[in-house]
Coordinates of N, CA and C in Angstrom, one line a residue:
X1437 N 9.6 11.8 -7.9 CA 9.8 10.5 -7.2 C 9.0 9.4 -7.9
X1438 N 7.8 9.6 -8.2 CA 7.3 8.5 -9.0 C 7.8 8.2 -10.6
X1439 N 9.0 9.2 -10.8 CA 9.4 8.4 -12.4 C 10.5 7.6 -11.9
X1440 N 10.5 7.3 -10.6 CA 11.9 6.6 -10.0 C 13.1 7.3 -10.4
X1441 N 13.9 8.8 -11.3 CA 14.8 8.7 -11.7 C 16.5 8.7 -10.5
X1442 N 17.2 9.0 -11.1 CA 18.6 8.5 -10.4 C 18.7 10.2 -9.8
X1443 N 19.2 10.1 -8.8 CA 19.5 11.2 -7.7 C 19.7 12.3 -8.7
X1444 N 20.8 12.2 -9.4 CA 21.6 13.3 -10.3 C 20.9 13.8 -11.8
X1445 N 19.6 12.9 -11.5 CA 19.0 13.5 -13.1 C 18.0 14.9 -13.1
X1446 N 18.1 15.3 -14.1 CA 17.4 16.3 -14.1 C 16.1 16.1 -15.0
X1447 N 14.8 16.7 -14.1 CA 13.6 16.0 -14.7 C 12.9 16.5 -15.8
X1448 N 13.8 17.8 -16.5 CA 13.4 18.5 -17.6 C 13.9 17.8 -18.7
X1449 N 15.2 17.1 -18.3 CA 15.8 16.9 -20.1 C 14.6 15.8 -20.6
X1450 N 14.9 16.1 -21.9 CA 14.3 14.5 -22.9 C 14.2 14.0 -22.3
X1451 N 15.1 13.1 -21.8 CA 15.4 11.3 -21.6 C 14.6 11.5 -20.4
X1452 N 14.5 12.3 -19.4 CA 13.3 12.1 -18.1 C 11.6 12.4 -18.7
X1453 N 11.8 13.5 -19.5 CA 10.5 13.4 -20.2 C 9.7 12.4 -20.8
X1454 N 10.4 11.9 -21.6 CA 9.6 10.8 -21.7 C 9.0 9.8 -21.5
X1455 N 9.4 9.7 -19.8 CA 9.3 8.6 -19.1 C 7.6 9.0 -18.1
X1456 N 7.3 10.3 -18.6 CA 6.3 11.1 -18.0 C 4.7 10.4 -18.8
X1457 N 4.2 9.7 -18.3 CA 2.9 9.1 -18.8 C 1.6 9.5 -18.2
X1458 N 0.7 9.8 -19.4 CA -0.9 10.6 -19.0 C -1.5 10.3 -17.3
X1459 N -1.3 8.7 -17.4 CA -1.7 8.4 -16.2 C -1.1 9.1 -15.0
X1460 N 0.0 9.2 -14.9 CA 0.9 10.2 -13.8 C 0.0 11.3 -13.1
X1461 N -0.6 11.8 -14.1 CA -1.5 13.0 -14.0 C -3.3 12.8 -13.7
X1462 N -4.0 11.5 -14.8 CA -4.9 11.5 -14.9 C -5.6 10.5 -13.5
X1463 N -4.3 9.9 -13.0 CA -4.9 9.2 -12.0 C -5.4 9.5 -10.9
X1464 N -5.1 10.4 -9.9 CA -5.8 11.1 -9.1 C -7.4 11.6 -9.5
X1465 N -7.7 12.2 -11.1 CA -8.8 12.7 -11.3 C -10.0 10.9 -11.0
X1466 N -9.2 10.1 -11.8 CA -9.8 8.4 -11.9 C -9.8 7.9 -10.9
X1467 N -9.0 8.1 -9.7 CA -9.1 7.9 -8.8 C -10.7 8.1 -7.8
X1468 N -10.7 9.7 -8.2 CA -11.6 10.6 -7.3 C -13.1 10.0 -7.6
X1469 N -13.0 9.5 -8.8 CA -14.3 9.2 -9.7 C -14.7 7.8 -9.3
X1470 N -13.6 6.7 -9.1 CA -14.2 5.4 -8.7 C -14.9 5.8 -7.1
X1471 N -14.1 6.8 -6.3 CA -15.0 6.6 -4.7 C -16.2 7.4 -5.0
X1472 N -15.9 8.7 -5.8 CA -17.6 9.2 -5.6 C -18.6 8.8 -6.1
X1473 N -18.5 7.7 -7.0 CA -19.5 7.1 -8.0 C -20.4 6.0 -7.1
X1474 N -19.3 5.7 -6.1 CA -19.6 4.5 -5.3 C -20.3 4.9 -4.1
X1475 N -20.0 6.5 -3.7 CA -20.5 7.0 -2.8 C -19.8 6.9 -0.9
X1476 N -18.6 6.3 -1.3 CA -17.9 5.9 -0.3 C -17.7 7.6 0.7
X1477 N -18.2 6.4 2.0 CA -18.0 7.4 2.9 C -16.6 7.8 4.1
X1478 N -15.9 6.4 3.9 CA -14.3 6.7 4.2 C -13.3 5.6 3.6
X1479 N -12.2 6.4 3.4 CA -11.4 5.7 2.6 C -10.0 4.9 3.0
X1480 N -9.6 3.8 3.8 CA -8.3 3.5 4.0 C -7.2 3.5 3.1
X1481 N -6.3 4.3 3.2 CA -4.8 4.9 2.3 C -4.0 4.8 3.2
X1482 N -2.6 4.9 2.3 CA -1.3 5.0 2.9 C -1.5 6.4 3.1
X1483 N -0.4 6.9 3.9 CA 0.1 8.3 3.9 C 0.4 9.1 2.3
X1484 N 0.8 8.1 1.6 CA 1.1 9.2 -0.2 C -0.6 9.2 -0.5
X1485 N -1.1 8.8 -0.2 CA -2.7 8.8 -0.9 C -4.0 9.8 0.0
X1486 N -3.1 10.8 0.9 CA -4.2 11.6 1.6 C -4.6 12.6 1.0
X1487 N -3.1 12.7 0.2 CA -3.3 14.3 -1.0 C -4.2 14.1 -1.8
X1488 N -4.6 12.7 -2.5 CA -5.6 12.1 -3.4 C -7.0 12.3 -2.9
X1489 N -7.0 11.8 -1.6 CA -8.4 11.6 -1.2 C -8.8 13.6 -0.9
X1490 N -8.1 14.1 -0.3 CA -8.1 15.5 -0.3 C -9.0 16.2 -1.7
X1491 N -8.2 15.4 -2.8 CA -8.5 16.0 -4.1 C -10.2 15.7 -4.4
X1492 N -10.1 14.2 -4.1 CA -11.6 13.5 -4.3 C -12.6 14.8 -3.4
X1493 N -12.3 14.9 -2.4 CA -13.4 15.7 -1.3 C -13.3 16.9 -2.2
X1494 N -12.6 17.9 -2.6 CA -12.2 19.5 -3.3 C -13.4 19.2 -4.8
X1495 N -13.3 17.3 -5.1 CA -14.5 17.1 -6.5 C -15.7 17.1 -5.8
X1496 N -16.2 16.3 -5.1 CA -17.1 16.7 -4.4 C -17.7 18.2 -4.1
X1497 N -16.7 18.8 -3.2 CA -17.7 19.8 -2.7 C -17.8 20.8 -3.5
X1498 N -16.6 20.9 -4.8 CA -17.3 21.7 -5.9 C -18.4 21.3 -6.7
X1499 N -18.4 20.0 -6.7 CA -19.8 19.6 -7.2 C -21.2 20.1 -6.9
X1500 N -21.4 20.0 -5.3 CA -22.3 20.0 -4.2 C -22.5 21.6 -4.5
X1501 N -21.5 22.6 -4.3 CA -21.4 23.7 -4.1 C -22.7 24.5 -5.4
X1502 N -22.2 23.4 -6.9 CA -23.1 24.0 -7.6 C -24.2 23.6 -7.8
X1503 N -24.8 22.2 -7.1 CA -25.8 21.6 -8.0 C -26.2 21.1 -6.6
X1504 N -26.5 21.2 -5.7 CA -26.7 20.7 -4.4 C -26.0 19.8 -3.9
X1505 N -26.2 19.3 -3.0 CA -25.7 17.9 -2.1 C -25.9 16.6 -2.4
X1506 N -25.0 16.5 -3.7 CA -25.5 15.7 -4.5 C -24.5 14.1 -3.9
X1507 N -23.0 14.6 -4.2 CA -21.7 13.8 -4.1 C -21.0 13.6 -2.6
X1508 N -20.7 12.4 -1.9 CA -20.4 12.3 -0.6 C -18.9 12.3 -0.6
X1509 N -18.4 13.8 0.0 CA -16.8 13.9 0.2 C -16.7 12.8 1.2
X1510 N -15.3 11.9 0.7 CA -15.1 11.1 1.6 C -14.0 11.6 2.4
X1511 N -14.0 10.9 3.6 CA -13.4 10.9 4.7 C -12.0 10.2 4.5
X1512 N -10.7 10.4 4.8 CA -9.4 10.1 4.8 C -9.7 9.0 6.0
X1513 N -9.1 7.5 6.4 CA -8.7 6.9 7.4 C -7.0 6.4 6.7
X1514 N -6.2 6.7 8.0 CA -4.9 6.5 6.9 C -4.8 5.3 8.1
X1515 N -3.8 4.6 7.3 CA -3.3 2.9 7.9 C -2.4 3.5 9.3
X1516 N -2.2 3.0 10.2 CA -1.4 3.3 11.4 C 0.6 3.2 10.7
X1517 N 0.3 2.0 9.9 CA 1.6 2.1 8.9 C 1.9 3.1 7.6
X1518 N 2.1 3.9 7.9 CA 1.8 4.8 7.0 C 2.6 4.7 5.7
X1519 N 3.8 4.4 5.6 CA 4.8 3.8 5.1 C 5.2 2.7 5.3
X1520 N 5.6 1.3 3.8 CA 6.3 0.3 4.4 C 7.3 0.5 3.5
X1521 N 8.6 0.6 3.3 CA 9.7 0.9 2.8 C 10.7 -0.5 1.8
X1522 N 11.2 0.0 1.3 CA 11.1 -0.9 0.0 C 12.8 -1.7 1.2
X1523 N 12.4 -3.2 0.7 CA 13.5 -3.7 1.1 C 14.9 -3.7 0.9
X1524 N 15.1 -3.7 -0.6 CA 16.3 -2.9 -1.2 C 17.2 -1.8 -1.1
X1525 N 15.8 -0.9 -1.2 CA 16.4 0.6 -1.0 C 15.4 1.5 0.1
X1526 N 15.6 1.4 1.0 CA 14.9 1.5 2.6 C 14.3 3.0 2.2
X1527 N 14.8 4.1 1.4 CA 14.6 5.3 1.4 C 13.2 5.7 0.9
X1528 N 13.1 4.6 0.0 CA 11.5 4.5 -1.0 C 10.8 3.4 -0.6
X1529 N 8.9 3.5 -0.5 CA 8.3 2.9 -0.1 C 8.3 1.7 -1.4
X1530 N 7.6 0.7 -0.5 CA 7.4 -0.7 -0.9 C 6.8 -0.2 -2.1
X1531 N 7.0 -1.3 -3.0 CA 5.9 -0.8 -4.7 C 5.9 -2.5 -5.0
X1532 N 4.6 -2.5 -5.9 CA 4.6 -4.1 -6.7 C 4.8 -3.6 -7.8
X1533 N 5.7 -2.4 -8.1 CA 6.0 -2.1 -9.8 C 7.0 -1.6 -10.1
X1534 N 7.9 -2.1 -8.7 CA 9.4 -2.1 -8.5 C 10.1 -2.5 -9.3
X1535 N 11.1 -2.6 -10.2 CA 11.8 -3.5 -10.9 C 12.1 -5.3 -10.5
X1536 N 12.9 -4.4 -8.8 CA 13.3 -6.2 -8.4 C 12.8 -6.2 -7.5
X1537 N 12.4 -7.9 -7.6 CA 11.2 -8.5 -7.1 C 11.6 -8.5 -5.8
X1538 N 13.0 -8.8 -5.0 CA 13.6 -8.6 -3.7 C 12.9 -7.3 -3.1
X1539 N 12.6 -6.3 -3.6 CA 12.2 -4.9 -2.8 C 11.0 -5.1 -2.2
X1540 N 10.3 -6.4 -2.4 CA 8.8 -6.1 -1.9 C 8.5 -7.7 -1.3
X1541 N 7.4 -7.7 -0.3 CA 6.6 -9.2 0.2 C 5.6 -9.3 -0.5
X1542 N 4.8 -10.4 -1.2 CA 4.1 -10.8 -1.8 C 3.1 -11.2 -0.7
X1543 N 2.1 -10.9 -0.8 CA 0.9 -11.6 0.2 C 1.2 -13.2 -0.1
X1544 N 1.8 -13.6 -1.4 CA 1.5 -15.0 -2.1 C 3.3 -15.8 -1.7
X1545 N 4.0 -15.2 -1.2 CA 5.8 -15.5 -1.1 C 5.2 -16.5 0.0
X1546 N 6.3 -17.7 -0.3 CA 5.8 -18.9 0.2 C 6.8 -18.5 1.3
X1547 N 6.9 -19.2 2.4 CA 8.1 -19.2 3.7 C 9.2 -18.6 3.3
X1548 N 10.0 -19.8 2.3 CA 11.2 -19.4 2.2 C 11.4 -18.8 1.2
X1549 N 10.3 -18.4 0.2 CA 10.8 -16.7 -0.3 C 10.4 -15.7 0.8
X1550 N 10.1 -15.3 1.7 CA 10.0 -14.5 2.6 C 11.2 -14.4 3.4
X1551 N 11.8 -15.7 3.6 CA 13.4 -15.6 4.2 C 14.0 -15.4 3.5
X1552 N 14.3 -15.6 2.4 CA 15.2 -15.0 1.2 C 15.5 -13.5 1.2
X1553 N 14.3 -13.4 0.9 CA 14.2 -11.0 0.8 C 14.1 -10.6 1.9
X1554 N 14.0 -11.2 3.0 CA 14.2 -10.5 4.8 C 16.0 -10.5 4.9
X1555 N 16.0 -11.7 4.9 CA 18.0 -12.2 4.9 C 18.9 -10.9 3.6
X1556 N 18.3 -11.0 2.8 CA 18.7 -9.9 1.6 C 18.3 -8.7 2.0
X1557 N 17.8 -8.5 2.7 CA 17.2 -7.0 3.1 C 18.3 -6.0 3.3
X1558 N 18.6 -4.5 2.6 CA 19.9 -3.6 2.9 C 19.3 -3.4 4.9
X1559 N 20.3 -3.5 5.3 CA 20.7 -3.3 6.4 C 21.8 -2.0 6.6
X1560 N 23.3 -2.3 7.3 CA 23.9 -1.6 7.5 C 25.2 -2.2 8.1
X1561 N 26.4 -1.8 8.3 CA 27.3 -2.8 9.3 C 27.6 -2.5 10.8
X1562 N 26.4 -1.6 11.4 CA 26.5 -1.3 12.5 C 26.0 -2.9 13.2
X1563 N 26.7 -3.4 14.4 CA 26.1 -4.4 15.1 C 25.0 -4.0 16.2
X1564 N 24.1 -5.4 15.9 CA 23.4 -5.3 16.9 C 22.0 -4.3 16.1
X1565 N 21.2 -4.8 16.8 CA 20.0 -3.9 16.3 C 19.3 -2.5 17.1
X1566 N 19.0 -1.6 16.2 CA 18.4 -0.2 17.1 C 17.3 0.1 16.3
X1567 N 16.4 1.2 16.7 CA 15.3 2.3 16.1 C 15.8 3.4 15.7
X1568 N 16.3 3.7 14.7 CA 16.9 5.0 13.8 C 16.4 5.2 12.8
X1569 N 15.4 5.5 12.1 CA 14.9 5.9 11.1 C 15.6 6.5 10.0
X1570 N 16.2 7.7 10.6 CA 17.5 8.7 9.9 C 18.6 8.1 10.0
X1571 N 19.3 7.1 11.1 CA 20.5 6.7 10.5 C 20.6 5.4 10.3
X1572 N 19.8 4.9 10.5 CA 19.7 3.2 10.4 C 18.1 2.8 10.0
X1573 N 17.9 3.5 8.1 CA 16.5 3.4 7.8 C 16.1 2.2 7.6
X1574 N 17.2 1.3 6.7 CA 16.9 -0.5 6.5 C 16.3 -1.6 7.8
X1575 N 17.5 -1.2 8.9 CA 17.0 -2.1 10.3 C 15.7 -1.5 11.1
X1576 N 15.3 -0.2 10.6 CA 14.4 0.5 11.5 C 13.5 -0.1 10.4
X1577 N 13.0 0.1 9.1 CA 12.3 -0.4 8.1 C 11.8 -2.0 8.9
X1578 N 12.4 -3.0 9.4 CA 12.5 -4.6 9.8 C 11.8 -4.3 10.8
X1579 N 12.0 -3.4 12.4 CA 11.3 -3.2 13.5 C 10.5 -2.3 12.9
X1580 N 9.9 -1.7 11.7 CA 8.1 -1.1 11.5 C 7.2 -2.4 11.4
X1581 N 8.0 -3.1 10.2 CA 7.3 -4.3 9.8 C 7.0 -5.1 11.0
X1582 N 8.1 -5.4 11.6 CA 7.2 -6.7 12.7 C 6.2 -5.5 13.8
X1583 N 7.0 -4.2 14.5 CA 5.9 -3.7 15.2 C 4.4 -3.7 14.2
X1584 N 4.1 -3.5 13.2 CA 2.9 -3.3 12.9 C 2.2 -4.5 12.3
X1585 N 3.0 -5.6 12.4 CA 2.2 -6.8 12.2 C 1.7 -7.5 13.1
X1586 N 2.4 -7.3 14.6 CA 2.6 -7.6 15.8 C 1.9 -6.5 16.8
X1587 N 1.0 -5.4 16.3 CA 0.9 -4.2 17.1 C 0.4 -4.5 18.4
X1588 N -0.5 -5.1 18.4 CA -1.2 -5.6 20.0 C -0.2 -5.5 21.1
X1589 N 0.6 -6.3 20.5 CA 1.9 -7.2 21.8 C 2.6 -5.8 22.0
X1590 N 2.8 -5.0 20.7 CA 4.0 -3.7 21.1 C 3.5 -2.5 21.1
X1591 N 3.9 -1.9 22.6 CA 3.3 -0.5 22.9 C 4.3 0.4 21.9
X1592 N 5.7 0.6 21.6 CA 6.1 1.4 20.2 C 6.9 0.3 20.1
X1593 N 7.3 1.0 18.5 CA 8.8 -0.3 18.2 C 9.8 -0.5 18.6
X1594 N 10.2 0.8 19.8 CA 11.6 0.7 20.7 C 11.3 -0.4 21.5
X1595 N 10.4 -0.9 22.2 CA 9.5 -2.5 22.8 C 9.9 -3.2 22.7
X1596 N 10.0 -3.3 21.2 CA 10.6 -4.3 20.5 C 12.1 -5.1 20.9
X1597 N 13.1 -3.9 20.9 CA 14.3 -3.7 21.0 C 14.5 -4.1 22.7
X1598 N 13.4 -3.6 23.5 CA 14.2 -4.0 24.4 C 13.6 -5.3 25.4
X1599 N 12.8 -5.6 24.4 CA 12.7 -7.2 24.9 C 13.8 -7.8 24.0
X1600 N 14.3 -7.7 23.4 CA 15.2 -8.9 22.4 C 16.3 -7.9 22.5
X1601 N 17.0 -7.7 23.4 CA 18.7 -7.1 23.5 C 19.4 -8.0 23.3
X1602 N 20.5 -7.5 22.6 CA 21.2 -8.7 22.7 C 21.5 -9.1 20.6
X1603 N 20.3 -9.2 20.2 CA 20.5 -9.7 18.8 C 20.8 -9.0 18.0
X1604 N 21.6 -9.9 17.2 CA 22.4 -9.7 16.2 C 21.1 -9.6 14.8
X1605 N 21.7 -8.8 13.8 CA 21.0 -8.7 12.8 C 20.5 -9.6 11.8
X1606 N 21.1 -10.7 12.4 CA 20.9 -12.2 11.1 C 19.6 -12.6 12.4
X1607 N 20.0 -13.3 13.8 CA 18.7 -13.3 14.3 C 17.9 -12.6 14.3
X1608 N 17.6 -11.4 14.1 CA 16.4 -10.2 14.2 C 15.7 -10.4 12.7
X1609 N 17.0 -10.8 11.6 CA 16.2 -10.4 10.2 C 14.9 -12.2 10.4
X1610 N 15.9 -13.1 10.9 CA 15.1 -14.5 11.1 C 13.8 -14.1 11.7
X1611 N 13.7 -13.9 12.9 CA 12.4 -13.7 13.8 C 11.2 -12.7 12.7
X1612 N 11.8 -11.2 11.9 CA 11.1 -10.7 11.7 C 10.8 -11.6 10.5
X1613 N 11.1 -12.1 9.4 CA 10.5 -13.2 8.5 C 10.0 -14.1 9.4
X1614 N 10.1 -14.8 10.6 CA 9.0 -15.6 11.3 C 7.3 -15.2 11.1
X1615 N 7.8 -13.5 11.7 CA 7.0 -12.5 12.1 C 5.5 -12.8 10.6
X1616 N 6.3 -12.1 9.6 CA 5.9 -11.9 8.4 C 4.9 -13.3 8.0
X1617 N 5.6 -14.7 7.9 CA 5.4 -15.6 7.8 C 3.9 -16.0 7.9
X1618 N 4.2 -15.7 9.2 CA 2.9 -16.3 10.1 C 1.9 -15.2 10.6
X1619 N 2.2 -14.3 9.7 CA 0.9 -13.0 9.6 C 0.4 -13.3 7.8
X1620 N 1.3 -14.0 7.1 CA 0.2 -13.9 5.6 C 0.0 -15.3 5.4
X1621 N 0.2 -16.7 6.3 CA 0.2 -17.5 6.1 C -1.5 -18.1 5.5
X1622 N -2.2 -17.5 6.7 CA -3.7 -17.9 6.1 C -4.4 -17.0 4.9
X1623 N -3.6 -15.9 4.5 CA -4.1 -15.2 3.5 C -3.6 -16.1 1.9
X1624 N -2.2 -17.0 2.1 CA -1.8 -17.1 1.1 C -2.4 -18.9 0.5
X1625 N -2.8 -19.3 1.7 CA -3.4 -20.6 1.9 C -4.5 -20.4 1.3
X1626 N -6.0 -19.3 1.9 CA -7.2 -18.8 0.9 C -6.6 -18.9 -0.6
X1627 N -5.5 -18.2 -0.7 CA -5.2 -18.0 -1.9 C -4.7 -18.7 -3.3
X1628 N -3.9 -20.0 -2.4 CA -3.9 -21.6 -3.0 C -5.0 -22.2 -3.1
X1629 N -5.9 -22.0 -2.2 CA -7.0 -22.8 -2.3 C -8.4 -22.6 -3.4
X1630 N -8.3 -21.0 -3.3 CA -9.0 -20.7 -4.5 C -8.5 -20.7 -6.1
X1631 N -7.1 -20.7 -6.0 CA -6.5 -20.6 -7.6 C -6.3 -21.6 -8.3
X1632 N -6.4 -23.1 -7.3 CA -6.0 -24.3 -8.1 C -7.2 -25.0 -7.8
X1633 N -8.8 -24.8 -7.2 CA -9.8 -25.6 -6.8 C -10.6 -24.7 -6.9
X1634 N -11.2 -23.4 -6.9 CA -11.8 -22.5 -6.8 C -12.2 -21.6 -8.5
X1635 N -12.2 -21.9 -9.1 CA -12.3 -21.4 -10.4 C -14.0 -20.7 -10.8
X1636 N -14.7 -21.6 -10.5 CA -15.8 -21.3 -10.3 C -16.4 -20.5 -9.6
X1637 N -15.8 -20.6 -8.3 CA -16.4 -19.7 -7.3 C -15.4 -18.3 -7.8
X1638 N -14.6 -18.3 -7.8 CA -14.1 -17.1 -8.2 C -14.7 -16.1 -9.3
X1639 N -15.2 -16.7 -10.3 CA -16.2 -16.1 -11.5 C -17.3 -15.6 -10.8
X1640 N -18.0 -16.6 -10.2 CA -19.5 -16.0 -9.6 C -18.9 -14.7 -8.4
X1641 N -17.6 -14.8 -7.9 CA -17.8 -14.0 -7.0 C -17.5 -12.0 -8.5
X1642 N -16.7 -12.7 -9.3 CA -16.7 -11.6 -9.9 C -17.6 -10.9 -10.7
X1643 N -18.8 -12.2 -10.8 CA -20.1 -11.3 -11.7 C -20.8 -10.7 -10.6
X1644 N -20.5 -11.5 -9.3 CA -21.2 -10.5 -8.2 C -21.1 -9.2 -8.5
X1645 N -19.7 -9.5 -7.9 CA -19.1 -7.8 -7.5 C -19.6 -6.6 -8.6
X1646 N -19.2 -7.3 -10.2 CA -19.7 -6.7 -11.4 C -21.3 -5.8 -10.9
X1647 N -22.1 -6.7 -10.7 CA -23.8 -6.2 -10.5 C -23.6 -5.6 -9.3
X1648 N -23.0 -5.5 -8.2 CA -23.2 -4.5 -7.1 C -22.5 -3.4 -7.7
X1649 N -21.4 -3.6 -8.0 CA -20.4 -1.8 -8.8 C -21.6 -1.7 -9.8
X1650 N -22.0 -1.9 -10.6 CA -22.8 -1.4 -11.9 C -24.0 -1.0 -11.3
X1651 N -25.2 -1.4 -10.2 CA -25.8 -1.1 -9.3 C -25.6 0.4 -8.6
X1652 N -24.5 0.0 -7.8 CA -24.2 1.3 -7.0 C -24.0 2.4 -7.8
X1653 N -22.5 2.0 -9.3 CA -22.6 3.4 -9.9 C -24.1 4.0 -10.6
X1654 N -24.9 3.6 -11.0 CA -26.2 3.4 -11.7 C -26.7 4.5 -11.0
X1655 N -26.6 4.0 -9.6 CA -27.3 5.0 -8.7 C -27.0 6.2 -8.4
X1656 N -25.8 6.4 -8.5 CA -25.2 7.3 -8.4 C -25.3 8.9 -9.3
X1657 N -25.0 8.1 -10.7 CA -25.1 9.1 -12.0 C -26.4 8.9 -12.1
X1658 N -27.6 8.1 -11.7 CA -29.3 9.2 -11.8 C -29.4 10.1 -11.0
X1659 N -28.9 10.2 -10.0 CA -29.1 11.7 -9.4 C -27.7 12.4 -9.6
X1660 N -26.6 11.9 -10.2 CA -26.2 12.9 -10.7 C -26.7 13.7 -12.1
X1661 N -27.2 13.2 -12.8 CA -27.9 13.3 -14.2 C -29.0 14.4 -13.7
X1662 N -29.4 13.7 -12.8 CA -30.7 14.4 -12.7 C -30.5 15.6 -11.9
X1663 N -29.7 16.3 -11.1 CA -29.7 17.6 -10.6 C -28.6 18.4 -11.6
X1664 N -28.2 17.9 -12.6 CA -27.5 18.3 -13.6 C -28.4 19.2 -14.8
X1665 N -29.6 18.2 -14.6 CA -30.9 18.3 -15.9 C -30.6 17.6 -16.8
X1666 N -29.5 16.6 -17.1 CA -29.5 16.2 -18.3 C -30.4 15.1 -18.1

């Protein structure tokens, strides 16, 4: 699933082979090594990243196991959204390394790119909107997105549905880009504000961060070093 290939390929020939890169493999190990270094004690992930964090804890406590209690297995907290589903092709989650740019929301998509790829969104020609996951994954994909942007207001996503009976899928796809809109509005505003006036602060915040990560890891590998004996 992660070489994206086409339903009918087979993942041994050549032409899939090659498409197989170190990172595929090495990232989970790189993974495990940025949280334990940091010492993190729980980690927010999607649902594809519990197998990861699983892995991180299995580095840890074989660590621990030989050399004392050295490394802090972290704790899984997964997002309530466990999946957000690609807008194009409803079957595969959202990615920012999707090919087309339509499949995904930008924290940075101004209004009306956000109405653009909601209105373009694969849907279905059933009328009228429902909660079908299995047979209507695109329009169910639209009520996850606003239920979990909106969670307070909605006790499940069927909620949704039956406060707004009645609507047609051009109004629903409208409301849920309303929805979208006005949940990344202040995030993308921060984000104008610091990229065209903010230049400076941006650097000092990154030599921060730099001396707290170089700090933390520091601390980390002297007592790892040192119950190691090296």
């Amino acid at each position: 699933s992660k070489l994206d290939l086409p339903e009918n390929a087979n993942p041994l020939d050549p032409s899939s082979k090659t498409r197989l890169k170190l990172g595929l493999f090495s990232y989970p190990v790189l993974q495990a090594a940025d949280i334990l270094v940091h010492r993190a004690t729980h980690v927010p992930v999607g649902h594809d990243q519990s197998q990861h964090l699983e892995f991180a804890r299995d580095c840890a406590d074989g660590f621990n196991h030989v050399y004392g209690k050295v490394l802090v297995p972290p704790n899984t907290l997964l997002s309530p959204a466990k999946r957000v589903m690609a807008l194009d092709r409803p079957q595969l989650k959202m990615s920012k390394s999707h090919p087309n740019p339509k499949s995904r929301i930008l924290l940075t998509d101004s209004e009306q790119e956000i109405r653009k790829k909601v209105a373009a969104a694969l849907t279905d020609s059933i009328d009228g909107v429902s909660y079908d996951p299995a047979q209507r994954p695109g329009v169910s994909n639209l009520v996850d997105l606003m239920y979990h942007l909106e969670e307070p207001q909605w006790a499940t996503p069927q909620s949704i549905l039956t406060e707004n009976t009645g609507l047609s899928l051009k109004a629903f796809k409208s409301m849920v880009a309303t929805v979208i809109d006005k949940h990344l509005e202040p995030t993308r505003s921060r984000y104008e504000e610091l990229m065209y006036s903010g230049a400076q602060r941006l650097e000092h915040a990154a030599l921060t961060g730099e001396e707290k990560a170089k700090k933390s890891a520091d601390g980390t590998m002297s007592v790892v070093r040192n119950a190691m004996g090296l």
